[in-house]
PDB file of C-alpha atoms in Angstrom:
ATOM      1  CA  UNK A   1      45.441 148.797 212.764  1.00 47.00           C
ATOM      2  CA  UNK A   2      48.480 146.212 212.002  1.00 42.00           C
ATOM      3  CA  UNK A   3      50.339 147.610 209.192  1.00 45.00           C
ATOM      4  CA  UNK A   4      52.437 145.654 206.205  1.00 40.00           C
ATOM      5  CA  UNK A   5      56.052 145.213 206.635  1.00 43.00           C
ATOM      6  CA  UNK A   6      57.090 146.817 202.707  1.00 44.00           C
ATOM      7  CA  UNK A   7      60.512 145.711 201.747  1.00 40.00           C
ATOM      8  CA  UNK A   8      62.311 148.954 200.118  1.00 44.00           C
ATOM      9  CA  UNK A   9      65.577 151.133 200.292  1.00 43.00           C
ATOM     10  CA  UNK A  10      65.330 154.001 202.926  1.00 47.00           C
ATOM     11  CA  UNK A  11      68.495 156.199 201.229  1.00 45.00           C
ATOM     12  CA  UNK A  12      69.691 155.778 197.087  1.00 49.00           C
ATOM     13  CA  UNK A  13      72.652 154.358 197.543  1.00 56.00           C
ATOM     14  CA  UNK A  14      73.291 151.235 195.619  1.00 61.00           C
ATOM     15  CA  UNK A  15      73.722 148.016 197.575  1.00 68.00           C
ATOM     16  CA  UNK A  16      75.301 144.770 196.426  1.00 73.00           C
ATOM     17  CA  UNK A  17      73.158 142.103 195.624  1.00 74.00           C
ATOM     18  CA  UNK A  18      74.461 139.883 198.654  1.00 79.00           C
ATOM     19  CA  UNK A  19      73.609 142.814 201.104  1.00 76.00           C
ATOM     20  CA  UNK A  20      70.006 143.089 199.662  1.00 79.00           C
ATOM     21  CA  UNK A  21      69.266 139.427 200.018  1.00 81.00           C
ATOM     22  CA  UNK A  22      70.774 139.843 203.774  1.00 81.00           C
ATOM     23  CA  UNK A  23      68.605 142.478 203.965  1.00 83.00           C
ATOM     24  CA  UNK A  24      65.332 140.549 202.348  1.00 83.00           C
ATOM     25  CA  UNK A  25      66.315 137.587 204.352  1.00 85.00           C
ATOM     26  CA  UNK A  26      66.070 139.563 207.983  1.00 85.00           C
ATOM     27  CA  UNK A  27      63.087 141.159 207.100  1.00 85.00           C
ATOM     28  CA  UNK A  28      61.069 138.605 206.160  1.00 84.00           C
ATOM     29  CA  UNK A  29      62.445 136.690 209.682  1.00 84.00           C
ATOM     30  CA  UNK A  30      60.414 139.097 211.098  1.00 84.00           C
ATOM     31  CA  UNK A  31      57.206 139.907 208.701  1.00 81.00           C
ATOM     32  CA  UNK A  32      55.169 137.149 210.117  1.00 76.00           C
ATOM     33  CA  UNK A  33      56.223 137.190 213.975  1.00 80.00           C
ATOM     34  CA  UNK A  34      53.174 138.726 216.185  1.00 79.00           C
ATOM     35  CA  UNK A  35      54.836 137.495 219.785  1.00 84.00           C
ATOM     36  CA  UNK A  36      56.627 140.302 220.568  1.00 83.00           C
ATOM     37  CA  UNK A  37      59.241 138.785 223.406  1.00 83.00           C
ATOM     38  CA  UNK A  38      60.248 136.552 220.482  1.00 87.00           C
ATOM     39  CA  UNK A  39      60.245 139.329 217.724  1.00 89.00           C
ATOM     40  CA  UNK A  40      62.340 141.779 220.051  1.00 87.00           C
ATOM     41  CA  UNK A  41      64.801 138.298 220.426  1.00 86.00           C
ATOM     42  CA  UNK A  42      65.089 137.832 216.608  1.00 89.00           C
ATOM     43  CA  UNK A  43      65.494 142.004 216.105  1.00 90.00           C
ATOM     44  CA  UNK A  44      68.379 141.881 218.408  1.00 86.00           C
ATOM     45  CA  UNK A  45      70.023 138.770 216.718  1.00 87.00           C
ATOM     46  CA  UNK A  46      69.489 140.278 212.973  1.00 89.00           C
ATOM     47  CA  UNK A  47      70.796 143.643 214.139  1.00 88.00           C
ATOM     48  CA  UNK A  48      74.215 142.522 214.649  1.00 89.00           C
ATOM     49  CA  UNK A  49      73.862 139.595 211.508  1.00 90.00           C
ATOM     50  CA  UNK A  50      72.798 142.620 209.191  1.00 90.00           C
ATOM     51  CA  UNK A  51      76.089 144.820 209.513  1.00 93.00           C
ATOM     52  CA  UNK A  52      78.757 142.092 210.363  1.00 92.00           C
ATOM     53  CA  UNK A  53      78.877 142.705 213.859  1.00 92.00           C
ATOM     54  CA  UNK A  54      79.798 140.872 217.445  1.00 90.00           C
ATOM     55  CA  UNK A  55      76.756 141.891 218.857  1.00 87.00           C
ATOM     56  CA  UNK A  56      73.125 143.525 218.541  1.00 87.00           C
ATOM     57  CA  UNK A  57      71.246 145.741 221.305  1.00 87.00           C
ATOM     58  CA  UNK A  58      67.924 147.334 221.171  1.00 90.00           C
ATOM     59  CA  UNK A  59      66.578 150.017 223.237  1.00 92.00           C
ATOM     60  CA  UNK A  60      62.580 150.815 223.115  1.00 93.00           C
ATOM     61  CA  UNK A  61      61.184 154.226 223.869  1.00 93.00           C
ATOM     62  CA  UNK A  62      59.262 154.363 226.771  1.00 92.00           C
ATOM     63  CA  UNK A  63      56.255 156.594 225.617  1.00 88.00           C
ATOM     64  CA  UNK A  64      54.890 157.817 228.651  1.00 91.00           C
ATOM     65  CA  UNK A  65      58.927 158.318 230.365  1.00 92.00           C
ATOM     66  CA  UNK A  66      60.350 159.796 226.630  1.00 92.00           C
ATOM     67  CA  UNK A  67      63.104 156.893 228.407  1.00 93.00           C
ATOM     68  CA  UNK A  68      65.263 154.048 226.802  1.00 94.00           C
ATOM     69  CA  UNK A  69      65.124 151.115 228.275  1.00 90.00           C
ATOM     70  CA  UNK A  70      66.150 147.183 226.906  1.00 83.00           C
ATOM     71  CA  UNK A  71      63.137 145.266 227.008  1.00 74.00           C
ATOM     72  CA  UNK A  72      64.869 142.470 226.006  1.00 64.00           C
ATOM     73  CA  UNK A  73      68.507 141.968 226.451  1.00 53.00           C
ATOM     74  CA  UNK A  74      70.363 138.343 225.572  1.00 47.00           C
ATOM     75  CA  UNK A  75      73.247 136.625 227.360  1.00 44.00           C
ATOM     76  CA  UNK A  76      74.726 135.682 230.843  1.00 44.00           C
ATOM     77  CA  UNK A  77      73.858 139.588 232.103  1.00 43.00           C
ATOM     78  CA  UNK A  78      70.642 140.215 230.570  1.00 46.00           C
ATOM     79  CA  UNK A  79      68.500 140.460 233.191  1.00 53.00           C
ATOM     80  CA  UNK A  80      70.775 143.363 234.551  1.00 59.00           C
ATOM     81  CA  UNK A  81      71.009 145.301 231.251  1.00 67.00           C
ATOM     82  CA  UNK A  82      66.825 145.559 231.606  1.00 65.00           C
ATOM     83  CA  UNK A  83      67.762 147.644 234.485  1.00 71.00           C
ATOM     84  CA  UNK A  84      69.096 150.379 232.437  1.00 83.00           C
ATOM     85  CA  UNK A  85      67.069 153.164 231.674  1.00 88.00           C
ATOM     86  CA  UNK A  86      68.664 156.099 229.399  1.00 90.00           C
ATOM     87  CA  UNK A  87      67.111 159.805 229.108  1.00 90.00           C
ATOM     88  CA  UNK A  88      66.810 161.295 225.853  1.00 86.00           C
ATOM     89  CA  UNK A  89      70.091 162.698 224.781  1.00 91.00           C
ATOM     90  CA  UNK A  90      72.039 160.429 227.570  1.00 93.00           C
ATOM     91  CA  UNK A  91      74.477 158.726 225.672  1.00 93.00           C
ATOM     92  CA  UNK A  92      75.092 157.517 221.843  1.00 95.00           C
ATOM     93  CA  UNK A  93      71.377 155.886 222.040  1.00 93.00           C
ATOM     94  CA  UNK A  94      69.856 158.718 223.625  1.00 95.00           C
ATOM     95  CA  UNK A  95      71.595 161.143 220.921  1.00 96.00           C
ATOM     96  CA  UNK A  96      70.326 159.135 218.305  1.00 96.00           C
ATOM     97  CA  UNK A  97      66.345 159.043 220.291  1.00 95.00           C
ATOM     98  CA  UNK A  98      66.876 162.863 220.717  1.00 95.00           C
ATOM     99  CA  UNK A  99      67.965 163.844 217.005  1.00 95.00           C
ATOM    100  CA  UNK A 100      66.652 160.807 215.278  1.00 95.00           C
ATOM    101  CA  UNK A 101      69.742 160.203 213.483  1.00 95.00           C
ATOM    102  CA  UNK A 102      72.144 157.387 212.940  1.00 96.00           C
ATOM    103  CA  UNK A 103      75.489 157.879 214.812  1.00 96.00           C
ATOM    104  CA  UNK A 104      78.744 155.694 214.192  1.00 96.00           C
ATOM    105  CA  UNK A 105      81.361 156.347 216.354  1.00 95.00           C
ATOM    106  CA  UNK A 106      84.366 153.621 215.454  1.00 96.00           C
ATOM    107  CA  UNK A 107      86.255 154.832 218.837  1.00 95.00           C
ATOM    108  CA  UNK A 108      83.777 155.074 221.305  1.00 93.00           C
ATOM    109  CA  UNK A 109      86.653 156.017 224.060  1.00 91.00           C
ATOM    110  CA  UNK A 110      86.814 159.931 221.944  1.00 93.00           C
ATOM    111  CA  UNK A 111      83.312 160.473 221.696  1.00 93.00           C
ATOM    112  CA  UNK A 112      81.678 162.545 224.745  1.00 93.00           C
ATOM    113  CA  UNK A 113      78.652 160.895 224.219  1.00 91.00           C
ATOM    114  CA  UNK A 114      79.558 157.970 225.020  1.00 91.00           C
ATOM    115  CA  UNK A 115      78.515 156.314 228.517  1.00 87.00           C
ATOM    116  CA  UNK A 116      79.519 152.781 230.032  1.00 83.00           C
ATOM    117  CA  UNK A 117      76.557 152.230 231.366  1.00 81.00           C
ATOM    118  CA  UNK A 118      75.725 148.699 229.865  1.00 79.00           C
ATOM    119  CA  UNK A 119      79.344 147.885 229.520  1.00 76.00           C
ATOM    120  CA  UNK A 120      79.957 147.954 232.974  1.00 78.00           C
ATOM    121  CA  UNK A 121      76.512 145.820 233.477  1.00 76.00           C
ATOM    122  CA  UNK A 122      77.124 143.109 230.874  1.00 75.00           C
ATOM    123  CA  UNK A 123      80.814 143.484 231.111  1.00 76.00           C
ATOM    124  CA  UNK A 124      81.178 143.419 227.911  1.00 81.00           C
ATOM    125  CA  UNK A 125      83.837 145.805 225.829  1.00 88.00           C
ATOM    126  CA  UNK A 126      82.666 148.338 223.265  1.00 90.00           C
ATOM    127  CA  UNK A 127      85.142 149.659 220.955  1.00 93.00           C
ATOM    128  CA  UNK A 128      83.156 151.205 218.219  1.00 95.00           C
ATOM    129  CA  UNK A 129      79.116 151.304 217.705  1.00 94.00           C
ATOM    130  CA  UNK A 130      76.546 152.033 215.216  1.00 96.00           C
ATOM    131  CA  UNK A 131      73.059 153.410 216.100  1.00 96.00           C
ATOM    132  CA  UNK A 132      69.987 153.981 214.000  1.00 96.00           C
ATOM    133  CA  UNK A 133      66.375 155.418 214.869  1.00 97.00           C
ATOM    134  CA  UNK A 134      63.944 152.792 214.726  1.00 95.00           C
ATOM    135  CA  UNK A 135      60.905 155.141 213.210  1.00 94.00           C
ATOM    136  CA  UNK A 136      57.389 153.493 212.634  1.00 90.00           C
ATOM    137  CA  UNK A 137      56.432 156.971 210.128  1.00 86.00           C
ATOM    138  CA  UNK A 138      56.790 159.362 212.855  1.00 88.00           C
ATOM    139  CA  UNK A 139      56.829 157.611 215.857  1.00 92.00           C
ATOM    140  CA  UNK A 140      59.982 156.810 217.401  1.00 95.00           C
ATOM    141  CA  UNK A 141      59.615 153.129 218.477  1.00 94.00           C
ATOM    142  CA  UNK A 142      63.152 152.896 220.217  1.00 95.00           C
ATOM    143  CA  UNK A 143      67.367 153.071 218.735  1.00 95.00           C
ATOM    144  CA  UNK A 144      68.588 149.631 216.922  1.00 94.00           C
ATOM    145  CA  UNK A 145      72.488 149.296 217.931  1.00 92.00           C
ATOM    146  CA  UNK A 146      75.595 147.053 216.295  1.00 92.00           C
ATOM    147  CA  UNK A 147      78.269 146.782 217.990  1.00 91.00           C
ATOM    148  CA  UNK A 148      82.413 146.297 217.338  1.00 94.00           C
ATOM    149  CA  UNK A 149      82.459 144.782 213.321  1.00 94.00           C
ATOM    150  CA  UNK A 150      83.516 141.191 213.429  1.00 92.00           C
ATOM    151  CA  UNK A 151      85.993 141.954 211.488  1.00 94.00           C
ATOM    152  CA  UNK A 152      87.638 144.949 213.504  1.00 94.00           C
ATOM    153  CA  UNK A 153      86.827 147.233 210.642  1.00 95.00           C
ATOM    154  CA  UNK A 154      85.231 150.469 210.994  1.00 96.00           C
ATOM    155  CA  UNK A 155      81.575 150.814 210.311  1.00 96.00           C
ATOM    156  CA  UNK A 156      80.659 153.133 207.247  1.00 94.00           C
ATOM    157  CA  UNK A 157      78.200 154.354 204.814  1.00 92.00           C
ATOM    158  CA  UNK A 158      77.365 151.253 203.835  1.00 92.00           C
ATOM    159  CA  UNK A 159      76.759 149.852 207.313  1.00 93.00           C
ATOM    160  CA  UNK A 160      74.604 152.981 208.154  1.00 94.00           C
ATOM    161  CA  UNK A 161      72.050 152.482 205.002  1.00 92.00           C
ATOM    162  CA  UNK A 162      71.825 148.410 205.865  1.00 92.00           C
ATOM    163  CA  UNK A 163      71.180 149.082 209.270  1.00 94.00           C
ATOM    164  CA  UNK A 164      68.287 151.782 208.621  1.00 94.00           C
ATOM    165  CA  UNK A 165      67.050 149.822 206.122  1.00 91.00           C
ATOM    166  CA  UNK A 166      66.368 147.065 208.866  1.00 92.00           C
ATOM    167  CA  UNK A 167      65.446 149.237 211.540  1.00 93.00           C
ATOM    168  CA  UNK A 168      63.023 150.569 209.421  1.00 92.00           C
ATOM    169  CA  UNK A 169      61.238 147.476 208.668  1.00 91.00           C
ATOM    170  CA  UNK A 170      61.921 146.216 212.320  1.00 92.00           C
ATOM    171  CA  UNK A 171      60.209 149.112 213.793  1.00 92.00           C
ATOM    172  CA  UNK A 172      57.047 148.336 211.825  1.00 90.00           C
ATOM    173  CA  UNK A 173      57.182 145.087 212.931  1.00 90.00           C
ATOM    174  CA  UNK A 174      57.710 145.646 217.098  1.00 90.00           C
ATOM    175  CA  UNK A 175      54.921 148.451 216.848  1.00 89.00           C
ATOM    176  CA  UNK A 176      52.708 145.834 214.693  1.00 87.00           C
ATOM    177  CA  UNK A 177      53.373 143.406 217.716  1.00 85.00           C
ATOM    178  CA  UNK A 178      53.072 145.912 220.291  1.00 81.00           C
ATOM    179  CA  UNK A 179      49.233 146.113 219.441  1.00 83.00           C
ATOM    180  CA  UNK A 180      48.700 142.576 219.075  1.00 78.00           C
ATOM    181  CA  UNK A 181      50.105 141.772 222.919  1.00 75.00           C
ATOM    182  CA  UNK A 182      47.639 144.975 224.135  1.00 73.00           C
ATOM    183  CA  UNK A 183      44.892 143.561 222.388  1.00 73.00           C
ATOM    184  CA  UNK A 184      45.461 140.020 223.822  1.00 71.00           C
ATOM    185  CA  UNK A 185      45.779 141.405 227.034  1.00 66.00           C
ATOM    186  CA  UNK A 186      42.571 143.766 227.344  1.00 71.00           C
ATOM    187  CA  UNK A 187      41.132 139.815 226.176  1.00 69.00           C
ATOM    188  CA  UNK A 188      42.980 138.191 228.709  1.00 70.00           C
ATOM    189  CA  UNK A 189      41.501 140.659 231.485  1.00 71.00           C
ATOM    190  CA  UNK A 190      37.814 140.717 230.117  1.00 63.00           C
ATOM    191  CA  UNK A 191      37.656 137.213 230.128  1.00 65.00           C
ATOM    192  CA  UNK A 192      39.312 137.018 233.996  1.00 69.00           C
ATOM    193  CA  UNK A 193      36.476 139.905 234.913  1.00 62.00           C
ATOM    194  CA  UNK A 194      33.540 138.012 232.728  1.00 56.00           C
ATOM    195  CA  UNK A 195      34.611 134.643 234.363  1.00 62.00           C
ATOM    196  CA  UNK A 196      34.464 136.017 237.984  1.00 63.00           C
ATOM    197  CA  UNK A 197      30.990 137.436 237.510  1.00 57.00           C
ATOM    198  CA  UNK A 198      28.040 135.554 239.174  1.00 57.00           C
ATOM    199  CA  UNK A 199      25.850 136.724 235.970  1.00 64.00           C
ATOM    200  CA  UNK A 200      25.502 135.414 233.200  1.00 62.00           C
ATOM    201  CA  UNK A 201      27.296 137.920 230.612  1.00 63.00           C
ATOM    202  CA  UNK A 202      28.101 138.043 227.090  1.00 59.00           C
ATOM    203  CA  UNK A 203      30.712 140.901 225.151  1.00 59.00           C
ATOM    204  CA  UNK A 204      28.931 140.989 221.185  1.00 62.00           C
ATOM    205  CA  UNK A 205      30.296 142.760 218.213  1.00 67.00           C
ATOM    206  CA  UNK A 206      28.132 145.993 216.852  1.00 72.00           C
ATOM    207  CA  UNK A 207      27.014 143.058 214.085  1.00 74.00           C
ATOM    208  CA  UNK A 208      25.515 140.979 217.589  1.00 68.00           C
ATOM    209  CA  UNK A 209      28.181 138.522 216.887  1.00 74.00           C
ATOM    210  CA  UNK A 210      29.636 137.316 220.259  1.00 67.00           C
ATOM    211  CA  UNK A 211      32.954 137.583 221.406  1.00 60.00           C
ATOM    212  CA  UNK A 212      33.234 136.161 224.851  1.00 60.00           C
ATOM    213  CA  UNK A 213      31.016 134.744 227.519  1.00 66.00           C
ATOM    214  CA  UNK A 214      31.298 133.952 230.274  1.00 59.00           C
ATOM    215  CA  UNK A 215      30.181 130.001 232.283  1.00 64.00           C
ATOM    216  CA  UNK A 216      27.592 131.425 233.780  1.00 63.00           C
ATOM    217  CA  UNK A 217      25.722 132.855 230.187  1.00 61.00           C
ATOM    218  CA  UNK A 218      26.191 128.984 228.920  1.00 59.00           C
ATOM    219  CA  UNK A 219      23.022 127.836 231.672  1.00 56.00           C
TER     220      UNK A 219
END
């Protein structure tokens, strides 16, 4: 079942109004996109807009590995960053998978934790980072990262709660568009098997209604 996108506050504290319209304005950049390669593109790009950042990563839980891996990574080294696959508990991301909370570490070069794993891939430098859970209720869907404030200012409080906020609303989204590309491909491989068949054949709806057929049921 696709589920609604709701728009609300995941934690009480009181945002500005210009951080709640930032907030509005990324979700609803989102709300209506089913294609998930371009969803996970405009997730990645908010992430980072969202907080201030230089950049945006998303990892996605691999459900049947309990891995992290970047299903979609932007940029010159992307394809290499896809590569990467981190355990739960491996790293800041795989802390945050494991315990399902945010982390912000504004020195990443103290924190144990920390691997350079996709630094070394994308080449480039990480000085301080801020992961959230991405939770769909009480599925973890993956770990929403931002990365070095524009600014060179630490992230805080307030840069945790914006970034949950979106993750929340993001993870909704990906698992919403998740279903939608397994659906179109169970299509996309009935129709292949109906169209091969010599038969005449025809898939109908409990109601009789049909839903595909293939050449051969049209003579």
């Amino acid at each position: 079942k696709i589920q609604s996108v709701p728009f609300k506050l995941q934690t009480p504290m009181l945002l500005a109004e210009q951080d709640l319209v930032r907030i509005f304005e990324a979700t609803r950049a989102i709300a209506s996109t089913l294609r998930l390669s371009e969803l996970l593109e405009k997730v990645v790009k908010l992430a980072s807009e969202v907080v201030h950042a230089e950049a945006g990563s998303l990892l996605l839980m691999d459900q049947a590995t309990g891995e992290l891996y970047f299903d979609v990574a932007l940029g010159e080294k992307g394809g290499a960053l896809q590569q990467i696959r981190l355990k739960k508990g491996e790293g800041v991301a795989g802390w945050v998978a494991e315990n399902r909370k945010a982390a912000v570490v504004n020195n990443v070069s103290d924190d144990p934790r920390w691997t350079q794993k996709a630094d070394m891939t994308s080449q480039f430098k990480t000085r301080a980072i801020l992961a959230v859970p991405m939770l769909a209720k009480d599925k973890l869907i993956g770990v929403m990262e931002a990365i070095n404030r524009a600014d060179g200012s630490p992230f805080n409080e307030q840069d945790v709660q914006m970034l949950e906020t979106f993750a929340a609303q993001a993870a909704i989204a990906i698992e919403n568009a998740q279903l939608f590309e397994s659906i179109r491909q169970e299509k996309e491989k009935m129709s292949t098997i109906l169209g091969e068949m010599a038969e005449g054949s025809l898939l109908l709806k409990p109601s009789g209604k049909i839903i595909l057929a293939n050449p051969a049921a049209h003579h």
